[in-house]
Coordinates of C-alpha atoms and ligand atoms in Angstrom, one line a residue:
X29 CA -6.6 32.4 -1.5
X30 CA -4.3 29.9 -2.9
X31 CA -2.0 27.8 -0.7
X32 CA 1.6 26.7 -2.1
X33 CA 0.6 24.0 -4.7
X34 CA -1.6 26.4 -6.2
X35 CA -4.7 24.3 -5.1
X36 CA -7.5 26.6 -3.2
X37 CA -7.5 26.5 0.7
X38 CA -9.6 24.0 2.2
X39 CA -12.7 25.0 3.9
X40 CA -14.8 23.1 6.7
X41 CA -14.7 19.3 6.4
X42 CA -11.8 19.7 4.4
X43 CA -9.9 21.4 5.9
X44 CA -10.2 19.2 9.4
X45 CA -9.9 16.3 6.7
X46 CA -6.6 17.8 6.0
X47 CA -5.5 18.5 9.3
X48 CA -6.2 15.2 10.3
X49 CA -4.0 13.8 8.1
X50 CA -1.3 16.5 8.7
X51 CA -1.8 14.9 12.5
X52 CA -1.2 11.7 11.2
X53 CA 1.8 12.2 9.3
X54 CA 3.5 13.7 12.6
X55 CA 2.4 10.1 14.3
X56 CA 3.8 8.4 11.7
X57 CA 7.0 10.2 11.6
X58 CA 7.3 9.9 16.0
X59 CA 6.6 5.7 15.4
X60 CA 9.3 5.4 12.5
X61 CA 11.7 7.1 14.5
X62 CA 10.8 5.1 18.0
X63 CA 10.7 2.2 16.2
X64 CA 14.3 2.9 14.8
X65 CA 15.4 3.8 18.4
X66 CA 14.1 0.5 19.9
X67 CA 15.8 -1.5 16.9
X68 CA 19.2 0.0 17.7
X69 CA 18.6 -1.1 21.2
X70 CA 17.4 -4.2 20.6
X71 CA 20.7 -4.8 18.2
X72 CA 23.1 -3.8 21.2
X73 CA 21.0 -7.1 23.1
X74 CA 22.1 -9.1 20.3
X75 CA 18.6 -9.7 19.3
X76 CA 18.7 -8.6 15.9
X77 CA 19.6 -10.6 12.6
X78 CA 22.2 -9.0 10.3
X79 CA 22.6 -5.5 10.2
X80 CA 21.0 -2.7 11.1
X81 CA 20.6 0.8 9.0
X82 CA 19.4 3.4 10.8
X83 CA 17.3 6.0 9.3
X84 CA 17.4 8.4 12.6
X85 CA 17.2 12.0 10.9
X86 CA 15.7 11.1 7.7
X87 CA 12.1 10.1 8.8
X88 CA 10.4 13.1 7.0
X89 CA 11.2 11.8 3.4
X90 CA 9.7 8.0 3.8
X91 CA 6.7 9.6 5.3
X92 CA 6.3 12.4 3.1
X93 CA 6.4 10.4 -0.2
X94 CA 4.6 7.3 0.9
X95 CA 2.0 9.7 2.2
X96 CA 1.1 10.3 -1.7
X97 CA 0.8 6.4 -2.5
X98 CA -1.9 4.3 -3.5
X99 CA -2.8 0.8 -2.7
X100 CA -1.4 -1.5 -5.7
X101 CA 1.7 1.4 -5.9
X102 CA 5.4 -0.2 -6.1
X103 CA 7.9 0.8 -3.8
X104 CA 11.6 -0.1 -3.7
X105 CA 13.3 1.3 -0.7
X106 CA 16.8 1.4 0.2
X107 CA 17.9 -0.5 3.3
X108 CA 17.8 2.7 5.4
X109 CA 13.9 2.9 4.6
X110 CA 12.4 1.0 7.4
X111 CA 9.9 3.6 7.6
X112 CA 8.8 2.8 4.0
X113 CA 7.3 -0.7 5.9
X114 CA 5.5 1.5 8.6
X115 CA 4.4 3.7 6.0
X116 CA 2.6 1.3 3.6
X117 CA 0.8 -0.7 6.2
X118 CA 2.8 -3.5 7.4
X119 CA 1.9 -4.8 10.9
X120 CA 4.8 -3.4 13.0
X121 CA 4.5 -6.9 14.8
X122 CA 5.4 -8.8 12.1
X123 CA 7.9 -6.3 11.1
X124 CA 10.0 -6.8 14.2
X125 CA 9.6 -10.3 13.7
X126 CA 11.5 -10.1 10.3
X127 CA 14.4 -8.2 11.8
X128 CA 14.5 -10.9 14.6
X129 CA 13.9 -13.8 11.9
X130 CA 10.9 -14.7 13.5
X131 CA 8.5 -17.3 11.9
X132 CA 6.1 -14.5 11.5
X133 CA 8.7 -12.4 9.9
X134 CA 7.7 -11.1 6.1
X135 CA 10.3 -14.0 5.0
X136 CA 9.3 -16.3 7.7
X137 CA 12.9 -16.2 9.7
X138 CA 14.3 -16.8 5.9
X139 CA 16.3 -13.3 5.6
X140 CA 17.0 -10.0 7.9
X141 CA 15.6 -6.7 7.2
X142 CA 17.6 -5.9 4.5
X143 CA 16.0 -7.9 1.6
X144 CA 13.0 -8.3 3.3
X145 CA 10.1 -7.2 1.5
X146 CA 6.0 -7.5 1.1
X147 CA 4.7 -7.1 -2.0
X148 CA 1.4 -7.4 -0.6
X149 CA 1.9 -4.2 0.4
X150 CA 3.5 -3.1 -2.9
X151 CA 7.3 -3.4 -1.4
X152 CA 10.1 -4.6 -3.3
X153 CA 12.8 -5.8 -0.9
X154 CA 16.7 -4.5 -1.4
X155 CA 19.2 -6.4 -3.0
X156 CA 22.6 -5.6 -2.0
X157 CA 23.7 -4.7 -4.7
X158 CA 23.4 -0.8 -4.6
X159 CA 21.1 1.1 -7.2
X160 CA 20.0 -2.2 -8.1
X161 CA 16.2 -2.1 -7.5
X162 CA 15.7 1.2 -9.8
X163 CA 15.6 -1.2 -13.0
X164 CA 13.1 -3.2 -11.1
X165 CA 11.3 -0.3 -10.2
X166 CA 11.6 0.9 -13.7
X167 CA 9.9 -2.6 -14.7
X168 CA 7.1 -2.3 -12.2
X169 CA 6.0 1.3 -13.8
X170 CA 6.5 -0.3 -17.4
X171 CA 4.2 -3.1 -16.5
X172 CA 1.6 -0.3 -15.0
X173 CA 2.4 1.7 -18.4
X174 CA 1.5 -1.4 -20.8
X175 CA -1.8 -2.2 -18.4
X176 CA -2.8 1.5 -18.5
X177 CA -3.0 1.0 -14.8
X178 CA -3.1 5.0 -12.9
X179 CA -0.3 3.3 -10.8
X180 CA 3.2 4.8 -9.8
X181 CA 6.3 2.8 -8.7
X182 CA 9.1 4.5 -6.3
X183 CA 12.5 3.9 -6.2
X184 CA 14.3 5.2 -3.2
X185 CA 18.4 5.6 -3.4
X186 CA 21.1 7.3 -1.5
X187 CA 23.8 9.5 -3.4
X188 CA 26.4 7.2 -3.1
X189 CA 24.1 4.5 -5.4
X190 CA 23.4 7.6 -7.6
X191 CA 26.7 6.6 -8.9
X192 CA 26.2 3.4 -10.2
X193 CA 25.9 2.8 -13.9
X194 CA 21.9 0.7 -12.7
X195 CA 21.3 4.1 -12.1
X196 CA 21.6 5.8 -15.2
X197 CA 20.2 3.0 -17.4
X198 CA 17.3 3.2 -15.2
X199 CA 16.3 6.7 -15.6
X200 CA 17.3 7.0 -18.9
X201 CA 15.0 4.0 -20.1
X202 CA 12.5 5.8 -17.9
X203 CA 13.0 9.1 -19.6
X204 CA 12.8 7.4 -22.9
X205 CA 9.2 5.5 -22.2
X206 CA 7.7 8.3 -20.4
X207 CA 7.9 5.7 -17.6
X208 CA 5.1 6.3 -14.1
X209 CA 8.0 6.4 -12.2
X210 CA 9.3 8.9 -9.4
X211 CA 12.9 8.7 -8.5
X212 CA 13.7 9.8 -4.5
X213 CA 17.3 11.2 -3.7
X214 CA 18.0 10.7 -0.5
X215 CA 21.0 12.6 0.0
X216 CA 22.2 12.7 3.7
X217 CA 25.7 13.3 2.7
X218 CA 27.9 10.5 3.3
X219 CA 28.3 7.0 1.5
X220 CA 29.2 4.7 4.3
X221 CA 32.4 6.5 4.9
X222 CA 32.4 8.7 1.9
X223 CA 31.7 12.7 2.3
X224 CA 29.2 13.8 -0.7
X225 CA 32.3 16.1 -2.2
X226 CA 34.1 12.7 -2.9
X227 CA 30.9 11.2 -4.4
X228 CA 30.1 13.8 -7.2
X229 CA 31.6 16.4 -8.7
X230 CA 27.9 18.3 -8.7
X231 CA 25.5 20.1 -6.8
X232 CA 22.2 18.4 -6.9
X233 CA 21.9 15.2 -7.9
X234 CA 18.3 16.5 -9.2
X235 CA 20.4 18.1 -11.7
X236 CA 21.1 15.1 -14.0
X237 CA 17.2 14.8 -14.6
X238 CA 17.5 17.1 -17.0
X239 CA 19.8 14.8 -19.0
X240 CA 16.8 12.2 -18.9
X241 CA 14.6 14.1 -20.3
X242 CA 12.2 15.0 -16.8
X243 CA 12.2 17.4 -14.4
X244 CA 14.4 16.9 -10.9
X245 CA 13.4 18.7 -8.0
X246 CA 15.1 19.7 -4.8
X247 CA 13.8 20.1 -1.5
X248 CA 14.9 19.9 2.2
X249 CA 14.5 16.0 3.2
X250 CA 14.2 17.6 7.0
X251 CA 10.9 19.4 6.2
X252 CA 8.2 17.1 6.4
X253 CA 5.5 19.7 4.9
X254 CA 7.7 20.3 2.0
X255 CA 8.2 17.1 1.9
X256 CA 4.7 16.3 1.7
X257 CA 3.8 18.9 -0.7
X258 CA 6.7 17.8 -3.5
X259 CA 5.6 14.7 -3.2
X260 CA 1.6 15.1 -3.9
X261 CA 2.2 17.6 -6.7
X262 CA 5.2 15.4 -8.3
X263 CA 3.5 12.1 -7.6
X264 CA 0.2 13.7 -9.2
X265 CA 1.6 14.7 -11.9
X266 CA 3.3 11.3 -12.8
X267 CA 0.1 9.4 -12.2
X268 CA -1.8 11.1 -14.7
X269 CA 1.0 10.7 -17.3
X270 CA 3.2 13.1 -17.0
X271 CA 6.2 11.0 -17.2
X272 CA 9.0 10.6 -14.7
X273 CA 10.2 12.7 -11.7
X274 CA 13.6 13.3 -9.9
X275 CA 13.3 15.0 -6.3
X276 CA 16.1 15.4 -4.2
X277 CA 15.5 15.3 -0.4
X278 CA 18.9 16.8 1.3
X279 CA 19.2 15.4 4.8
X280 CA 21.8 14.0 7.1
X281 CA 22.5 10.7 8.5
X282 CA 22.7 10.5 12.4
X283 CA 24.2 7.2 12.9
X284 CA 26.6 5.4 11.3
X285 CA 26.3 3.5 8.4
X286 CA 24.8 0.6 10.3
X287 CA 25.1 -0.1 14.1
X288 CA 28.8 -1.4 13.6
X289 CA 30.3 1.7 12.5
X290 CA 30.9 4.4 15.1
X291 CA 31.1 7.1 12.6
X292 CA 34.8 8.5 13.9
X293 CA 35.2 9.9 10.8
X294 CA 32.6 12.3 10.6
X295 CA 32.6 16.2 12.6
X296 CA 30.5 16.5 15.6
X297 CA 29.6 19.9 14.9
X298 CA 28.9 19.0 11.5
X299 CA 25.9 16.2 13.1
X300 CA 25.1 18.7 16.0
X301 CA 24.2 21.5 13.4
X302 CA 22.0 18.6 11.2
X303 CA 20.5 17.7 14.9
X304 CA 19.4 21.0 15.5
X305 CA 16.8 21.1 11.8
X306 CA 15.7 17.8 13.0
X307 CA 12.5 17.2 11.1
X308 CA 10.3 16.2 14.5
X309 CA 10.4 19.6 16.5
X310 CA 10.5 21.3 12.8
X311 CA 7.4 19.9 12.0
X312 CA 5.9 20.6 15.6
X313 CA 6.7 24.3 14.9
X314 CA 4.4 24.3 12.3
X315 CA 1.7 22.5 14.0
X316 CA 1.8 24.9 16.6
X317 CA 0.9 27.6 14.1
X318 CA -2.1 25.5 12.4
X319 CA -3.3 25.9 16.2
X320 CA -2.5 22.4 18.1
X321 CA -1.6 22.4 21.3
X322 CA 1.7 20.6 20.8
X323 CA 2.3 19.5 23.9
X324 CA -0.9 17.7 24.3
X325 CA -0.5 16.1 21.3
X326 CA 2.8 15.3 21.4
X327 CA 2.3 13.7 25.2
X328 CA -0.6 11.6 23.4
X329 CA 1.7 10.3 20.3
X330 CA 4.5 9.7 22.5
X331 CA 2.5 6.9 24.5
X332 CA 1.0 5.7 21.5
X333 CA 3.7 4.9 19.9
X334 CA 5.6 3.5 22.7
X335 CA 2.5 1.4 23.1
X336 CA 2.8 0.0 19.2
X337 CA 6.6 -0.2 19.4
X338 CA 6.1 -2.2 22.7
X339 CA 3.3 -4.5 21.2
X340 CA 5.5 -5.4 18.6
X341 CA 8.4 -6.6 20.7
X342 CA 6.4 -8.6 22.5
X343 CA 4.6 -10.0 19.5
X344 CA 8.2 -10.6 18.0
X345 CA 9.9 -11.9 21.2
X346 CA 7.3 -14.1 22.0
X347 CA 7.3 -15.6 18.2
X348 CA 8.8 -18.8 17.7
X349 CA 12.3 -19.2 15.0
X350 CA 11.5 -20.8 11.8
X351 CA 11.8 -24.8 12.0
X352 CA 14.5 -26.2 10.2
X353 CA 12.6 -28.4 7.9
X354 CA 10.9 -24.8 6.5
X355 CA 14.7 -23.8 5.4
X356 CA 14.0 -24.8 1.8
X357 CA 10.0 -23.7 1.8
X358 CA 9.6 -20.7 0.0
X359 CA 12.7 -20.5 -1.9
X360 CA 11.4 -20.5 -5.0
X361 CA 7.7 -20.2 -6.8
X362 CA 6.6 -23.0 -8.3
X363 CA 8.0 -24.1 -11.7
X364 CA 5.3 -22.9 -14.4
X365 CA 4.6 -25.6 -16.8
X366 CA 2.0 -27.9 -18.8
X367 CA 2.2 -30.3 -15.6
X368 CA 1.2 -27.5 -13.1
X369 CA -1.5 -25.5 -15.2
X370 CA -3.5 -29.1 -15.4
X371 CA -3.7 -29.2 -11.4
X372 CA -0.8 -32.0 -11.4
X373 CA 2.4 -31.4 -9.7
Ligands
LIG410 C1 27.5 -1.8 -5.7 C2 27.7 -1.7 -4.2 N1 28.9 -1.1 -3.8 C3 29.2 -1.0 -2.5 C4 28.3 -1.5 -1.6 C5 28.6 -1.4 -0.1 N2 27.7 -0.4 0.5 C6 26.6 -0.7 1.1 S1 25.7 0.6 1.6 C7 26.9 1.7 1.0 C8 26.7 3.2 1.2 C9 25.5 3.6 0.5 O1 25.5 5.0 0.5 P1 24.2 5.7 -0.1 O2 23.8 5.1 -1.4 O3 24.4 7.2 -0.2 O4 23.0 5.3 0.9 P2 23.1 5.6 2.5 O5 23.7 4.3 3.1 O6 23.9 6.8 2.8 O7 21.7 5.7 2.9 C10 28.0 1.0 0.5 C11 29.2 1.6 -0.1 C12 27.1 -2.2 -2.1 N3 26.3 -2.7 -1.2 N4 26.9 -2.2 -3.4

C-alpha cells in the first residue's frame, strides 16, 4: 500500500521511527506556540525589546518545512517566524535572551528579535525591509549551486511582501538558474492592516510560479501533516536538482500585527471561524487515529514545554544587559586585507 507521497508504508522500526518524529513535531508545534504566549506576556511586563510579531495560528508551517531541513540548510524567516529559531536548534535560553537584549542574546543585547539571526544554525536574520531576504536567500542557494553542495536555502514571506518588486527578481533569477531554493507563502490574510482582496488581484499566490518557470503549490498552512508532507516531497525534490519551488500555506493571523495593534479592524467571527481549524487540536485528531492516547500525551508535552519555556525565562532574566563598552564590538567583521592575512592587525 502506498501512503500519500507515493512512498511505501513503513513497517516495524520504521514506522515507530516515523511516529516518533510525527510525536515530535506535535512538541515542537505546543513549545512554538507557548513560547509565543509567554513572549506576548512578557511584552505586556515591559520586558521585551522592540516589537513583537506574533505567530499564534501559524505554528504548523515553521514546523512543517524546517522539519525537512538539513544541517548547513539556509533559512530566512520573516519576523513572524520565531518558531523557525526553535525549529533549527537554537537554545530557547538564549533565544529569550535576544528578545530581552540579553548579553547572551544571538546579538549579544546588540538588536531585538527582529534582525536577530544565527547563522550557526543556518538563520539569516530579517531586515526590515519587506521581501528583502529572498535575494539573499536566492544568493545562499547560488552559492550551494556553484559548490555542488546537496543544500537548500528557504525563504519565508507573507503575502503582503509578495508584492514587492525583491520578490519577483528573486524568483525569477531563481527560475532562470534552476536555483536549490524553496519559496514559503505564508498567507494568513492580512498585511498589517490590509485584507488579502486589497493585496492582489489573484487567487493563489502559488500561481505566479508558473510565470518563473517552477511549480507552486498550495496547501492548508493549518494542517501540520500536509504541511509536513509538501514540504518533504517539495524540499526533496529541490535538493536533488530539481530546481525551485513555490508552496503556498493559507492560514490566519490571530493577533495583531505586533503586540501594539489591537486588530479593531478585523471581524471577530472571521478570527473565531480561523480559531476553530487551529492546527494544535487538528493535528491531535490525527494522532488520535495513528493510536496515541492524546490526552496522555498532550498532559506530558504540556509540562514539558512549560518546563523549557520556564527555563528560558529564567536563563534570560537572570542574564546580565550588554556593557556599554561592547556597544561597538561586533559591528562589523574584520577588514579583509594583506595586513590581516599575515597575522598583523
Ligand atoms: C517595504 C516595506 N513596506 C512596508 C513595511 C511595513 N510593514 C512591516 S510588516 C508589514 C505587513 C507585512 O505583511 P505580510 O508580508 O503579509 O506578513 P505578515 O506580517 O502578515 O506575516 C508592513 C506593511 C516594511 N517593513 N517594508
Amino acid at each position: 500500500m502506498d501512503d500519500v507521497n507515493g512512498a511505501p508504508t513503513p513497517a516495524g522500526p520504521e514506522l515507530n521511527a516515523r511516529l516518533e518524529f510525527e510525536l515530535n513535531l506535535y512538541y515542537q508545534m505546543k513549545l512554538i506556540r507557548a513560547f509565543e504566549d509567554r513572549v506576548s506576556r512578557l511584552h505586556r511586563q515591559n520586558k521585551i525589546l522592540g516589537g513583537v510579531y506574533s505567530g499564534a495560528g501559524q505554528e504548523a508551517i515553521v514546523t512543517g518545512i524546517c522539519s525537512a531541513l538539513r544541517p548547513g540548510d539556509f533559512v530566512a524567516p520573516l519576523h513572524r517566524d520565531l518558531g523557525v529559531f526553535l525549529m533549527m536548534g537554537v537554545d530557547p535560553g538564549r533565544l529569550m535572551a535576544q528578545l530581552m537584549g540579553k548579553e547572551n542574546g544571538l546579538s549579544r543585547g546588540k538588536d531585538s528579535f527582529l534582525h536577530g539571526g544565527d547563522l550557526e544554525h543556518g538563520i539569516f536574520g530579517s531586515t526590515s525591509m519587506l521581501g528583502s531576504s529572498l535575494p539573499i536567500a536566492v544568493g545562499a542557494a547560488l552559492k550551494f549551486q556553484i559548490k555542488r553542495e546537496k543544500q537548500v536555502a528557504v525563504a519565508f514571506f507573507g503575502e503582503g511582501a509578495a508584492s514587492r518588486g525583491d520578490v519577483h527578481e528573486a524568483m525569477n533569477f531563481a527560475g532562470v538558474r534552476r536555483l536549490p531554493v524553496i519559496f514559503v507563502c505564508e498567507n494568513n490574510r492580512f498585511a498589517y492592516s490590509t485584507p488579502l482582496e486589497k493585496q492582489m488581484a489573484i487567487e493563489d499566490v502559488a500561481a505566479r510560479a508558473e510565470a518563473y518557470g517552477f511549480k507552486g503549490h498550495v496547501v492548508s498552512g493549518n494542517d501540520l501533516l500536509a504541511v509536513v508532507q509538501i514540504a518533504e516531497r517539495v524540499i526533496g525534490r529541490t535538493r536533488d536538482g530539481g530546481g525551485p519551488a513555490l508552496i503556498e500555506c493559507k492560514t490566519y493571523r490571530y493577533r495583531g500585527h505586533s503586540e501594539h495593534d489591537p486588530a479593531l479592524y478585523r471581524d471577530k467571527e472571521e478570527l473565531l471561524e480561523w480559531q476553530s481549524r487551529d492546527p494544535i487540536p487538528r493535528y491531535e485528531f490525527y494522532l488520535e487515529k495513528r493510536g496515541h492516547d492524546v490526552r496522555h500525551v498532550r498532559e506530558q508535552i504540556d509540562e514539558r514545554t512549560r518546563q523549557v519555556v520556564q527555563a528560558a525565562v529564567d536563563f534570560a532574566e537572570n542574564d546580565a544587559f550588554p556593557e556599554p563598552q561592547e556597544a561597538l564590538e561586533d559591528l562589523y567583521a574584520p577588514p579583509a586585507g594583506p595586513a590581516n592575512l599575515n597575522g598583523r592587525s
